[in-house]
Amino acid sequence: MDKFLERYVDGIVLIDPQTENMKNGFIEEVSKKIPVVCINGYHENVRTNFVLSDEEKGTKEALEHLISLGHKNIAFIRGESSYSYDIKENLYKEYMKNIGIEPIVITVQDGNNIDVVENTMRVLIELSSKYQLGKEITAFFACNDLMAIGVLNGCYELNLKVPDDIAIIGFDNIILSQMTNPKLTTVDQNMRLLGERAAQKLLDLIEDKNLYSDTDVIETKLIIRKST
């Protein structure tokens, strides 16, 4: 972002900003200089512009779907630092508390990087030495589809059948979620609309020479496929 500022850009769209940069005031300081629109990564009391998917609604629908299928022993997989992951984890813990189950939270490196697929698979294989997968854990909620694909690959390596032994649900509905075997159940964030709305908001801010703080929320939708 500093390099963009040095090049005198007219505005910045920032996808899922790091929690640290929100908390330390960096994003807010940049937002005082030029128009900034953040896609997801919302933080209260940070004065900037947001376009958000309704991650709370999407997480609730995903967890309720797993519970409706009879799953209670649900493990939660997240990346290291993201407000988006924090929202999902807090809701997950609420649901586990309500059904009287001890939460199992697994953190993997490079949560939004393609390397997360391999990292998640490795973590899952390690997890199999601690928990009896298919009994002590019967379902995984992954904070994004790349993590979910990592779980799917790990299950293949461990000769676990999906969804017979383990159910998997992801989040994002990226194109890869339709190409796995089985195809992934996931939460559609309506990414195209998120991008369109963020771009239009940024153009409006630039045209109006405005730095106002505003938040738009986009609906999510549960997409049920073959992994649950």
Coordinates of C-alpha atoms in Angstrom, one line a residue, residues 2-203:
D2 CA 2.9 2.4 0.7
K3 CA 4.2 1.7 -2.8
F4 CA 0.7 2.6 -4.2
L5 CA 0.7 5.8 -2.3
E6 CA 4.2 6.7 -3.6
R7 CA 2.8 6.2 -7.1
Y8 CA -0.1 8.6 -6.4
V9 CA -2.9 6.1 -7.2
D10 CA -6.4 7.6 -6.9
G11 CA -7.8 4.9 -4.7
I12 CA -7.2 1.3 -3.4
V13 CA -9.4 -1.8 -3.1
L14 CA -8.0 -4.0 -0.4
I15 CA -9.1 -7.6 0.0
D16 CA -9.3 -9.1 3.5
P17 CA -6.8 -6.8 5.2
Q18 CA -4.6 -8.2 7.9
T19 CA -6.0 -7.9 11.4
E20 CA -2.8 -6.3 12.6
N21 CA -3.0 -3.5 10.0
M22 CA -6.6 -2.8 11.1
K23 CA -5.8 -2.7 14.8
N24 CA -2.6 -0.6 14.6
G25 CA -4.4 2.2 12.7
F26 CA -2.5 1.7 9.4
I27 CA -5.6 1.3 7.2
E28 CA -7.3 4.2 8.9
E29 CA -4.3 6.5 8.3
V30 CA -4.2 5.5 4.6
S31 CA -8.0 6.1 4.4
K32 CA -7.4 9.7 5.5
K33 CA -5.2 10.4 2.4
I34 CA -7.0 8.6 -0.4
P35 CA -10.3 6.6 -0.9
V36 CA -9.9 3.0 0.4
V37 CA -12.5 0.2 0.0
C38 CA -11.9 -3.0 2.0
I39 CA -13.5 -6.3 0.9
N40 CA -14.3 -8.2 4.1
G41 CA -12.0 -7.9 7.1
Y42 CA -14.4 -5.6 8.9
H43 CA -13.4 -4.1 12.2
E44 CA -15.6 -2.0 14.5
N45 CA -14.4 1.6 15.1
V46 CA -12.1 1.6 12.1
R47 CA -13.0 4.6 9.8
T48 CA -12.8 3.3 6.3
N49 CA -15.2 1.9 3.6
F50 CA -16.2 -1.8 3.6
V51 CA -18.0 -4.2 1.3
L52 CA -18.7 -7.4 3.2
S53 CA -20.2 -10.7 2.7
D54 CA -22.6 -11.7 5.5
E55 CA -20.2 -14.2 7.0
E56 CA -22.2 -14.6 10.2
K57 CA -25.2 -15.8 8.2
G58 CA -23.1 -18.0 6.0
T59 CA -21.4 -19.6 9.0
K60 CA -24.6 -20.3 10.8
E61 CA -26.2 -21.9 7.7
A62 CA -23.1 -24.1 7.2
L63 CA -23.0 -25.3 10.9
E64 CA -26.8 -25.8 11.0
H65 CA -26.5 -27.9 7.8
L66 CA -23.9 -30.2 9.4
I67 CA -25.9 -30.4 12.7
S68 CA -29.1 -31.2 10.7
L69 CA -27.2 -34.2 9.2
G70 CA -26.5 -35.5 12.7
H71 CA -23.0 -34.2 13.1
K72 CA -21.9 -33.0 16.5
N73 CA -18.2 -33.7 16.6
I74 CA -17.3 -30.9 14.2
A75 CA -13.7 -29.6 13.9
F76 CA -13.0 -26.1 12.8
I77 CA -10.1 -25.1 10.5
R78 CA -8.8 -21.6 10.1
G79 CA -5.8 -19.5 9.0
E80 CA -3.6 -17.5 11.4
S81 CA -4.7 -13.8 11.2
S82 CA -8.0 -12.6 9.8
Y83 CA -11.1 -11.0 11.3
S84 CA -13.0 -13.1 8.9
Y85 CA -11.7 -16.3 10.6
D86 CA -12.4 -14.8 14.0
I87 CA -16.1 -14.2 13.2
K88 CA -16.5 -17.8 12.1
E89 CA -14.6 -19.2 15.0
N90 CA -16.6 -17.3 17.6
L91 CA -19.9 -18.6 16.0
Y92 CA -18.5 -22.1 15.8
K93 CA -17.6 -22.1 19.5
E94 CA -21.1 -20.8 20.4
Y95 CA -22.7 -23.7 18.4
M96 CA -20.4 -26.2 20.1
K97 CA -21.2 -24.9 23.5
N98 CA -25.0 -25.0 22.8
I99 CA -24.8 -28.7 21.9
G100 CA -22.3 -29.5 24.7
I101 CA -19.3 -30.5 22.6
E102 CA -15.7 -29.4 23.2
P103 CA -14.6 -27.3 20.3
I104 CA -11.6 -28.4 18.2
V105 CA -9.9 -25.5 16.5
I106 CA -7.1 -26.1 14.1
T107 CA -4.9 -23.3 12.7
V108 CA -2.9 -23.7 9.5
Q109 CA -0.3 -21.4 7.9
D110 CA -0.9 -19.4 4.7
G111 CA -4.7 -19.4 5.1
N112 CA -5.3 -17.5 1.8
N113 CA -2.3 -18.9 -0.1
I114 CA -2.4 -21.9 -2.5
D115 CA 0.1 -23.5 -0.1
V116 CA -2.7 -23.9 2.4
V117 CA -4.0 -26.9 0.6
E118 CA -0.8 -28.9 1.3
N119 CA -0.5 -27.4 4.8
T120 CA -4.0 -28.4 5.7
M121 CA -3.6 -32.0 4.3
R122 CA -0.4 -32.3 6.4
V123 CA -2.2 -31.0 9.6
L124 CA -5.1 -33.4 9.0
I125 CA -2.8 -36.4 8.7
E126 CA -1.1 -35.3 12.0
L127 CA -4.5 -34.9 13.6
S128 CA -5.4 -38.5 12.8
S129 CA -2.9 -39.6 15.4
K130 CA -4.7 -37.7 18.1
Y131 CA -8.3 -38.2 17.1
Q132 CA -10.2 -41.1 15.6
L133 CA -11.4 -39.5 12.4
G134 CA -14.9 -40.7 11.5
K135 CA -15.9 -41.1 15.2
E136 CA -14.3 -38.5 17.4
I137 CA -14.4 -36.1 14.5
T138 CA -17.1 -36.7 11.9
A139 CA -17.2 -33.3 10.1
F140 CA -14.9 -30.4 9.2
F141 CA -15.9 -26.7 8.8
A142 CA -13.1 -25.0 6.8
C143 CA -12.9 -21.2 6.7
N144 CA -12.3 -21.3 2.9
D145 CA -12.4 -23.7 0.1
L146 CA -8.7 -24.2 -0.2
M147 CA -8.5 -25.5 3.4
A148 CA -11.5 -27.7 2.6
I149 CA -9.7 -29.1 -0.4
G150 CA -6.7 -29.8 1.9
V151 CA -9.0 -31.8 4.2
L152 CA -10.4 -33.7 1.2
N153 CA -7.0 -34.6 0.0
G154 CA -6.0 -35.7 3.6
C155 CA -9.0 -37.9 3.8
Y156 CA -8.0 -39.5 0.5
E157 CA -4.5 -40.2 1.9
L158 CA -6.1 -41.7 5.1
N159 CA -8.5 -43.9 3.1
L160 CA -11.5 -42.0 4.6
K161 CA -14.6 -41.8 2.5
V162 CA -16.2 -38.4 2.0
P163 CA -19.0 -37.9 3.0
D164 CA -19.6 -41.4 4.4
D165 CA -16.8 -41.2 7.0
I166 CA -16.2 -37.5 7.1
A167 CA -18.3 -34.5 6.0
I168 CA -16.5 -31.4 4.7
I169 CA -17.9 -27.9 4.2
G170 CA -15.9 -25.0 2.8
F171 CA -16.5 -21.2 2.4
D172 CA -16.2 -19.0 -0.7
N173 CA -17.5 -21.2 -3.6
I174 CA -14.4 -20.8 -5.7
I175 CA -14.3 -22.5 -9.1
L176 CA -12.2 -25.4 -7.7
S177 CA -15.0 -26.4 -5.3
Q178 CA -16.9 -27.7 -8.3
M179 CA -13.9 -29.7 -9.6
T180 CA -13.1 -31.8 -6.7
N181 CA -14.3 -35.4 -6.2
P182 CA -16.7 -35.3 -4.5
K183 CA -17.7 -31.7 -5.2
L184 CA -17.5 -29.4 -2.2
T185 CA -20.5 -28.2 -0.2
T186 CA -19.6 -24.5 0.5
V187 CA -20.9 -21.0 1.2
D188 CA -21.1 -18.7 -1.8
Q189 CA -19.9 -15.2 -0.9
N190 CA -21.2 -13.8 -4.2
M191 CA -17.6 -12.7 -5.1
R192 CA -18.5 -11.2 -8.4
L193 CA -21.0 -8.8 -6.7
L194 CA -18.4 -8.1 -3.9
G195 CA -15.9 -7.0 -6.6
E196 CA -18.5 -5.0 -8.6
R197 CA -19.8 -3.2 -5.5
A198 CA -16.3 -2.4 -4.2
A199 CA -15.2 -1.0 -7.6
Q200 CA -18.3 1.1 -8.0
K201 CA -17.9 2.4 -4.4
L202 CA -14.3 3.4 -5.1
L203 CA -15.1 5.1 -8.3

